[in-house]
mmCIF file of C-alpha atoms in Angstrom:
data_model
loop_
_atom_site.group_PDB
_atom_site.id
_atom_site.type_symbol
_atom_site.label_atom_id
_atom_site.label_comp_id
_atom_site.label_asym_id
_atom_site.label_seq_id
_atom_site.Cartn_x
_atom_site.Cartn_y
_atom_site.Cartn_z
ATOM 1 C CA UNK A 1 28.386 -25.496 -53.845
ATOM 2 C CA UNK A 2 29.500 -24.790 -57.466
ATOM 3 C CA UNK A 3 31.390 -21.605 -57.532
ATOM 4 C CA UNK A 4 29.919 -19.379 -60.296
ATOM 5 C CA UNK A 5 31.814 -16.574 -61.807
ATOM 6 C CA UNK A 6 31.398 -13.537 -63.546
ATOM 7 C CA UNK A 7 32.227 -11.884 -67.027
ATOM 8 C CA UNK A 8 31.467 -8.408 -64.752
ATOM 9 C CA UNK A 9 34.338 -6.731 -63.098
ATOM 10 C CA UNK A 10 32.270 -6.121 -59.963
ATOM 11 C CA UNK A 11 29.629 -7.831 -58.463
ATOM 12 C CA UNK A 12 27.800 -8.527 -55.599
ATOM 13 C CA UNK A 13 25.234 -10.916 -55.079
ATOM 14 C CA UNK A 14 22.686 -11.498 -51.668
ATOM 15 C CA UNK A 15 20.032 -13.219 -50.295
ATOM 16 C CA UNK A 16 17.192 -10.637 -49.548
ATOM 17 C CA UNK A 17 15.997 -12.612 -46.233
ATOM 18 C CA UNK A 18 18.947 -13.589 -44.764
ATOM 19 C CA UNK A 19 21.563 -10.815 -46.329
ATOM 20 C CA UNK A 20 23.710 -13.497 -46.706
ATOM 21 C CA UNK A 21 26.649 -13.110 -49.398
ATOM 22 C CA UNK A 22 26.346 -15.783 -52.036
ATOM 23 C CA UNK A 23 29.068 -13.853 -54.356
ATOM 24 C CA UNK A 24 31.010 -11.038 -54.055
ATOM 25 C CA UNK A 25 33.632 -10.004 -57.006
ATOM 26 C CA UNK A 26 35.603 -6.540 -56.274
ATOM 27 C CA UNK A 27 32.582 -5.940 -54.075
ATOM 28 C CA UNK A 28 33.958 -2.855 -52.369
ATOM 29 C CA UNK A 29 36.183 -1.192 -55.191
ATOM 30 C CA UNK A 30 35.278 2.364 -56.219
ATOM 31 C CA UNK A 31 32.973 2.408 -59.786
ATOM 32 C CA UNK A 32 31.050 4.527 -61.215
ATOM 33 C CA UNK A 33 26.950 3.828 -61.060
ATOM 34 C CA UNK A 34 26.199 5.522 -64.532
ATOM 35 C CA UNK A 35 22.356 5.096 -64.462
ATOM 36 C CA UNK A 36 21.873 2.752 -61.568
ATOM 37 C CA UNK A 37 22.231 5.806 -59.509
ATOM 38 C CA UNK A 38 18.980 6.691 -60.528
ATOM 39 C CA UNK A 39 17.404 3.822 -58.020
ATOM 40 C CA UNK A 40 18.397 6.661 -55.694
ATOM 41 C CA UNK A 41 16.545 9.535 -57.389
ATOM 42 C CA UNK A 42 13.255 6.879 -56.945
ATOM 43 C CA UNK A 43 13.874 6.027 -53.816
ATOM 44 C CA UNK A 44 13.990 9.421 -52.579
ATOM 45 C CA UNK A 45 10.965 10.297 -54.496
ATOM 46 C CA UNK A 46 9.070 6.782 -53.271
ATOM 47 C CA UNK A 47 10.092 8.216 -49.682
ATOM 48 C CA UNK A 48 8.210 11.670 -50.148
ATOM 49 C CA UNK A 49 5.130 9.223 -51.318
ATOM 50 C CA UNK A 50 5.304 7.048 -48.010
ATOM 51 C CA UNK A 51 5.832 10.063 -45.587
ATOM 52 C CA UNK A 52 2.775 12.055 -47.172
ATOM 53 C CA UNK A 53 4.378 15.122 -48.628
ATOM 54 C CA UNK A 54 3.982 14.059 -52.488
ATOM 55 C CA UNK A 55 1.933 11.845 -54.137
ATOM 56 C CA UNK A 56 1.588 10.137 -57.910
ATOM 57 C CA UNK A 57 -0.750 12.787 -58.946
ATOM 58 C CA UNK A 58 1.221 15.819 -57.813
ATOM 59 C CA UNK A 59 3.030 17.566 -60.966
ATOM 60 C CA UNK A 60 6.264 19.307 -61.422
ATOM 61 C CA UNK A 61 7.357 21.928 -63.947
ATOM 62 C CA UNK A 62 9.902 20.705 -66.574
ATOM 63 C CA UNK A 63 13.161 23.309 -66.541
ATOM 64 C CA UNK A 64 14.994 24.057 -69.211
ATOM 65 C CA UNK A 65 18.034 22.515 -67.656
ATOM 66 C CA UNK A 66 15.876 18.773 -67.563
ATOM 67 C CA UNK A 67 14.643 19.272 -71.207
ATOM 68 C CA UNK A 68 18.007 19.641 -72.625
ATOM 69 C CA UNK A 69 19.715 16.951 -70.656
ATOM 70 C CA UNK A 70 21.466 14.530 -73.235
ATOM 71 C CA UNK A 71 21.836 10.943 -72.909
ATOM 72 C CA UNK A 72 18.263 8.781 -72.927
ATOM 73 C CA UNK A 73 15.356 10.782 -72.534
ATOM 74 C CA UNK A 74 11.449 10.172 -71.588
ATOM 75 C CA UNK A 75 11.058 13.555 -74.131
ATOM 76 C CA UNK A 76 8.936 15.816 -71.654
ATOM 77 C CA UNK A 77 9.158 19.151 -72.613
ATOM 78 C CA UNK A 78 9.988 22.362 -71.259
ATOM 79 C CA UNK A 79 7.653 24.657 -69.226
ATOM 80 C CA UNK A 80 4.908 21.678 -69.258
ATOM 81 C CA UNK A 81 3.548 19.921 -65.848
ATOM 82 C CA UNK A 82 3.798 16.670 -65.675
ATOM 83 C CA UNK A 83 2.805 13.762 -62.986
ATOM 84 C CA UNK A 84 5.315 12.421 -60.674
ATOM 85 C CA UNK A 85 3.567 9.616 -61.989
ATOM 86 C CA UNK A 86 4.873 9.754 -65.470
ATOM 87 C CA UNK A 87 8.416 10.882 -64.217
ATOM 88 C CA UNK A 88 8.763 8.210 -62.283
ATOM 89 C CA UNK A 89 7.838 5.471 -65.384
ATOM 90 C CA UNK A 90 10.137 7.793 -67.046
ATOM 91 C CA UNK A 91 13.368 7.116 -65.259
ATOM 92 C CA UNK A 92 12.523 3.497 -63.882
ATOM 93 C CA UNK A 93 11.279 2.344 -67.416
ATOM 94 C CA UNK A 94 12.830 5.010 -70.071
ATOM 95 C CA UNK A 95 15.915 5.970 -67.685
ATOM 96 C CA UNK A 96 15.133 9.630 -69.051
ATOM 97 C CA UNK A 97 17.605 11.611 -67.651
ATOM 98 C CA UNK A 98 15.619 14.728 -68.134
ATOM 99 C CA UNK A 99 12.673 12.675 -65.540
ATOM 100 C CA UNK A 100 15.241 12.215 -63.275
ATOM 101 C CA UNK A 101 16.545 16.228 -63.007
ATOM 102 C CA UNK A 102 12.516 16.948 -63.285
ATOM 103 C CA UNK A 103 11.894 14.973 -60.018
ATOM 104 C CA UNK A 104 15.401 16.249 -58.588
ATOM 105 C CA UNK A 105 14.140 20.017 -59.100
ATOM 106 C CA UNK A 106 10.615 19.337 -57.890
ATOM 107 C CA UNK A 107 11.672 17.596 -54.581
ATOM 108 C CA UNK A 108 14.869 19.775 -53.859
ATOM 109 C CA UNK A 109 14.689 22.899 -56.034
ATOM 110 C CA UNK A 110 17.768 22.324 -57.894
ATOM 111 C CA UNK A 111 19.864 19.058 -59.031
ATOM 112 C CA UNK A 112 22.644 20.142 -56.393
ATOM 113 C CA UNK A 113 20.392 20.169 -53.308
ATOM 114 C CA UNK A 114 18.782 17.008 -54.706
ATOM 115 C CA UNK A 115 22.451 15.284 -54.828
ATOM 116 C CA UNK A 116 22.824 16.241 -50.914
ATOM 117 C CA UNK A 117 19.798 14.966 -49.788
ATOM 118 C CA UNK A 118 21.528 11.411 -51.979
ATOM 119 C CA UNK A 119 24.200 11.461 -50.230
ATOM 120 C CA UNK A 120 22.506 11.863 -46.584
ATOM 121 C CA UNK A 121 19.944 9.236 -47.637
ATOM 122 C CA UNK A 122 23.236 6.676 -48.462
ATOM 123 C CA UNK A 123 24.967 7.355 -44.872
ATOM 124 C CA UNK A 124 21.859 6.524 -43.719
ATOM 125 C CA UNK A 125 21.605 3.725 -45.517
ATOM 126 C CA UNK A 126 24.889 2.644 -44.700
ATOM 127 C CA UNK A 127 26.337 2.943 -48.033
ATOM 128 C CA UNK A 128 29.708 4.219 -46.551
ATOM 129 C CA UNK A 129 31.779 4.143 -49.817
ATOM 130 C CA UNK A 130 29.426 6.247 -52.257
ATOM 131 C CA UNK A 131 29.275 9.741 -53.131
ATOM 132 C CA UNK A 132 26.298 11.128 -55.619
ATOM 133 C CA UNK A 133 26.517 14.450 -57.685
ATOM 134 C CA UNK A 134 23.793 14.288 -59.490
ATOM 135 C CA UNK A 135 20.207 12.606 -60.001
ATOM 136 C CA UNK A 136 21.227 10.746 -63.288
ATOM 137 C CA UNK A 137 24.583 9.350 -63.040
ATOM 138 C CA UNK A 138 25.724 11.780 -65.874
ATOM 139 C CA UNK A 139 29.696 11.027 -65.736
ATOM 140 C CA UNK A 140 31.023 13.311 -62.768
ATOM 141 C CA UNK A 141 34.755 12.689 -61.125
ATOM 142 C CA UNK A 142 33.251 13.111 -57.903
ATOM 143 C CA UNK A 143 30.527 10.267 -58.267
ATOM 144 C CA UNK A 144 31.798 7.278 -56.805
ATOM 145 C CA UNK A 145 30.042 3.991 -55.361
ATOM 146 C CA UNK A 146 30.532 -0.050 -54.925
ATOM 147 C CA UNK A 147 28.461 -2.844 -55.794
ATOM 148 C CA UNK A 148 28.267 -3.605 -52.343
ATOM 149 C CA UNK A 149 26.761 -0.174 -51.523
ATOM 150 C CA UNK A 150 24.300 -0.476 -54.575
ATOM 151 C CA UNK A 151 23.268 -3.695 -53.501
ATOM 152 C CA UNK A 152 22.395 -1.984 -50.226
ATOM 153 C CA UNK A 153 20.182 0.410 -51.687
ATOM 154 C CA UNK A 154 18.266 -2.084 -53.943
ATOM 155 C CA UNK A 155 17.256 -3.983 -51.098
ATOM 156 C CA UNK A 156 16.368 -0.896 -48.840
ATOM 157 C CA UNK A 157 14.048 -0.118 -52.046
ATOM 158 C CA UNK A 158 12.090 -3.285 -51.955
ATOM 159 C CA UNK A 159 12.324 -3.646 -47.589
ATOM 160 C CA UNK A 160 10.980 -0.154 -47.457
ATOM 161 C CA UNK A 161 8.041 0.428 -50.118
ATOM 162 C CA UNK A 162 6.170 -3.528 -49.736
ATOM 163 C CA UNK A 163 4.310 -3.753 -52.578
ATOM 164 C CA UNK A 164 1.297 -4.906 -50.354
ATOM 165 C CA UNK A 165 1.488 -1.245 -49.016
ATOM 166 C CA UNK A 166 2.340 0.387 -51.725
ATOM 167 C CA UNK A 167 1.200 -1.558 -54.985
ATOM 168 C CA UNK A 168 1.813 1.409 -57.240
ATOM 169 C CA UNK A 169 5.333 1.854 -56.942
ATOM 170 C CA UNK A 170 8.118 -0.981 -56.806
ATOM 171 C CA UNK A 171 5.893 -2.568 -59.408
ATOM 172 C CA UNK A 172 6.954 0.052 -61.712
ATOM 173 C CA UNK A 173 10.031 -1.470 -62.154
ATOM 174 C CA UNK A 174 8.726 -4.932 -63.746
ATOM 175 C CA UNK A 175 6.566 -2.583 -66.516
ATOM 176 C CA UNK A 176 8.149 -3.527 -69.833
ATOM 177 C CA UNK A 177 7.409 -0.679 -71.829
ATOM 178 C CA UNK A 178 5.910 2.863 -71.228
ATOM 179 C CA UNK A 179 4.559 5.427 -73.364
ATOM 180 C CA UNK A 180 4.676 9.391 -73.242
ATOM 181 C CA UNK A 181 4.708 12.356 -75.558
ATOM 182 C CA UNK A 182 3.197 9.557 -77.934
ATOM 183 C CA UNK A 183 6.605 7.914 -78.133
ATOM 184 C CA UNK A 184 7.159 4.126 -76.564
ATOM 185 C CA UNK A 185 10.136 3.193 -75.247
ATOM 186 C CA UNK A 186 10.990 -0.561 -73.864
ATOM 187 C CA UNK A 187 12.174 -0.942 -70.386
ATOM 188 C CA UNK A 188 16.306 -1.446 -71.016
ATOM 189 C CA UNK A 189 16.565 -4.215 -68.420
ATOM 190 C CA UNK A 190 16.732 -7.202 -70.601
ATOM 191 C CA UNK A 191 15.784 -9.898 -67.686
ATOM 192 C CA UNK A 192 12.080 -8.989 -67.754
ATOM 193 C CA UNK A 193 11.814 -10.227 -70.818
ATOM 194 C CA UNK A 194 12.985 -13.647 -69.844
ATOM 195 C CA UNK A 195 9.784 -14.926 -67.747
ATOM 196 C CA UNK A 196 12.407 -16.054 -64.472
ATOM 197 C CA UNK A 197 11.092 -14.348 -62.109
ATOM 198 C CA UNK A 198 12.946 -10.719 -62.203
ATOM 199 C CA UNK A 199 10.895 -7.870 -61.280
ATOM 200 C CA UNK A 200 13.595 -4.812 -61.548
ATOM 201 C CA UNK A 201 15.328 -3.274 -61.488
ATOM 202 C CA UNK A 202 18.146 -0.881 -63.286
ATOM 203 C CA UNK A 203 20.473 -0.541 -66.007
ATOM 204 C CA UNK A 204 23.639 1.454 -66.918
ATOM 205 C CA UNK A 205 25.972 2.540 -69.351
ATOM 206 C CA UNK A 206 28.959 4.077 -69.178
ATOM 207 C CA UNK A 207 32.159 4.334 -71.633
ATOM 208 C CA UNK A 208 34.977 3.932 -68.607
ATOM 209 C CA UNK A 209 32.858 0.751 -67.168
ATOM 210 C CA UNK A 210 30.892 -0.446 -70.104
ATOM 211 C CA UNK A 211 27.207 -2.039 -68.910
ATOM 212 C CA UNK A 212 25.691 -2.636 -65.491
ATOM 213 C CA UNK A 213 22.619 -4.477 -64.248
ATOM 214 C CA UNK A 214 20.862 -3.842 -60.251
ATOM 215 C CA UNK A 215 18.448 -6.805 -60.161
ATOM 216 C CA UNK A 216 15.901 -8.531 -58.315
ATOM 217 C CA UNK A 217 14.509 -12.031 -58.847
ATOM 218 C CA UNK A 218 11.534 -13.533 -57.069
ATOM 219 C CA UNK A 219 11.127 -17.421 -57.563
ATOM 220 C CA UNK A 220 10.195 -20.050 -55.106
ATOM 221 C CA UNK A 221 9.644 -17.809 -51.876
ATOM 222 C CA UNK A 222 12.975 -16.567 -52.488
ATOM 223 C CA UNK A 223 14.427 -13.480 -53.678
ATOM 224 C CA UNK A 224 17.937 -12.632 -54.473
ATOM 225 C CA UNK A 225 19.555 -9.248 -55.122
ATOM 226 C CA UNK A 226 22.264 -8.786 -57.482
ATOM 227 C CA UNK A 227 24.191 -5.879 -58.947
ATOM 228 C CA UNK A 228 26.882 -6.324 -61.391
ATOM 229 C CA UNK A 229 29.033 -3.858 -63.615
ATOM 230 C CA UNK A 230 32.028 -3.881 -66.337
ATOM 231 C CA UNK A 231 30.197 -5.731 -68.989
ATOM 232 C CA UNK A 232 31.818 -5.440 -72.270
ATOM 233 C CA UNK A 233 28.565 -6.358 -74.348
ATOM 234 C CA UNK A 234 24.869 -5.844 -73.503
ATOM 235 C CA UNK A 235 24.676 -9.907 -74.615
ATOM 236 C CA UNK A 236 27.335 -10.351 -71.746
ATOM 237 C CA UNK A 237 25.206 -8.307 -69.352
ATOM 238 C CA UNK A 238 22.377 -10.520 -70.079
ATOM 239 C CA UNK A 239 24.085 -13.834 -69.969
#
């Protein structure tokens, strides 16, 4: 086999079916997840859905804290209801930070408790070498993970919610664009746009580690899982 390499600093690459390894790079050395850890704050959410206790039409009051959140927003505003729905387009598509403490608050009643219930969803996961403070991936010294243990959670995402099940949620990750508060905002993960196959599923940013990619990619029968992070350039990231 040709041995590919990487311009990331970590990455870890699987094959959904089998779980077999096909590349690993600094696979198990501490990073930051910067907005991938938001696949957690939907899976969470997507596990309410399956287990009955929320649904997509459900609505949760936007905080103050959620409206002012920096960083990339889905612009909901304070004091306003809005659809799990919509948050959910709102962080997978927009990677709104404020969605993401929105659904945190309306599941757990405040970011903190939401970050615990992370962090016992991981061990059971088995994602032994990550630690979540928050719903977004807001820059914390605490917040810690691996591309191995990311790579974990991806796959849970798409083993536990089958589309065939569930058809309204995973596929929210292959929507290119979404609009809300009449503003339209493109989905950041630039492999949709490429027609290969890729259905999902998150980026990142983050100063320290530059730009990071979870993905998915369904071609032939076959899926593979890949997460990758350290990117200098967004064109790097893509290539």
């Amino acid at each position: 086999a040709v041995e590919i390499d990487s311009s990331a600093e970590f990455a870890f690459i699987t094959d959904y079916a089998s779980g077999k390894v096909l590349m690993a790079k600094n696979a198990d050395m501490a990073m930051k997840p910067a907005s991938m850890a938001k696949i957690m704050t939907v899976f969470i959410t997507f596990q309410r859905i399956k287990e009955g206790g929320l649904s997509l039409d459900d609505t949760f009051l936007v905080s103050e804290k959620a409206w002012r959140k920096g960083g990339s927003k889905t612009f909901i505003e304070v004091g306003k209801q809005v659809s799990v729905e919509d948050l959910l387009l709102g962080v997978i598509v927009q990677s709104g930070n404020d969605a993401a403490i929105a659904l945190a608050e309306g599941i757990s009643g405040t970011e903190d408790g939401f970050a615990d219930e992370m962090n016992f969803t991981a061990q059971k996961l088995g994602m032994h070498n990550t630690i979540f403070k928050n719903a977004t991936g807001w820059p914390h010294a605490d917040q810690t993970t691996t591309a191995r243990d990311l790579n974990i959670l991806t796959t849970a995402l798409i083993r536990e919610f089958p589309v065939d099940e569930y058809p309204r949620l995973y596929p929210m990750f292959a929507k290119k664009e979404f609009t809300f508060n009449g503003i339209k905002q493109g989905n950041r993960n630039p492999l949709l746009y490429k027609n290969m196959g890729v259905d999902g599923v998150k980026t990142g940013y983050l100063s320290s580690e530059k730009y990071s990619l979870a993905s998915s990619i369904f071609r032939k029968e076959r899926r593979l899982i890949a997460v990758a992070s350290g990117f200098e350039t967004k064109k790097s990231r893509s290539k």
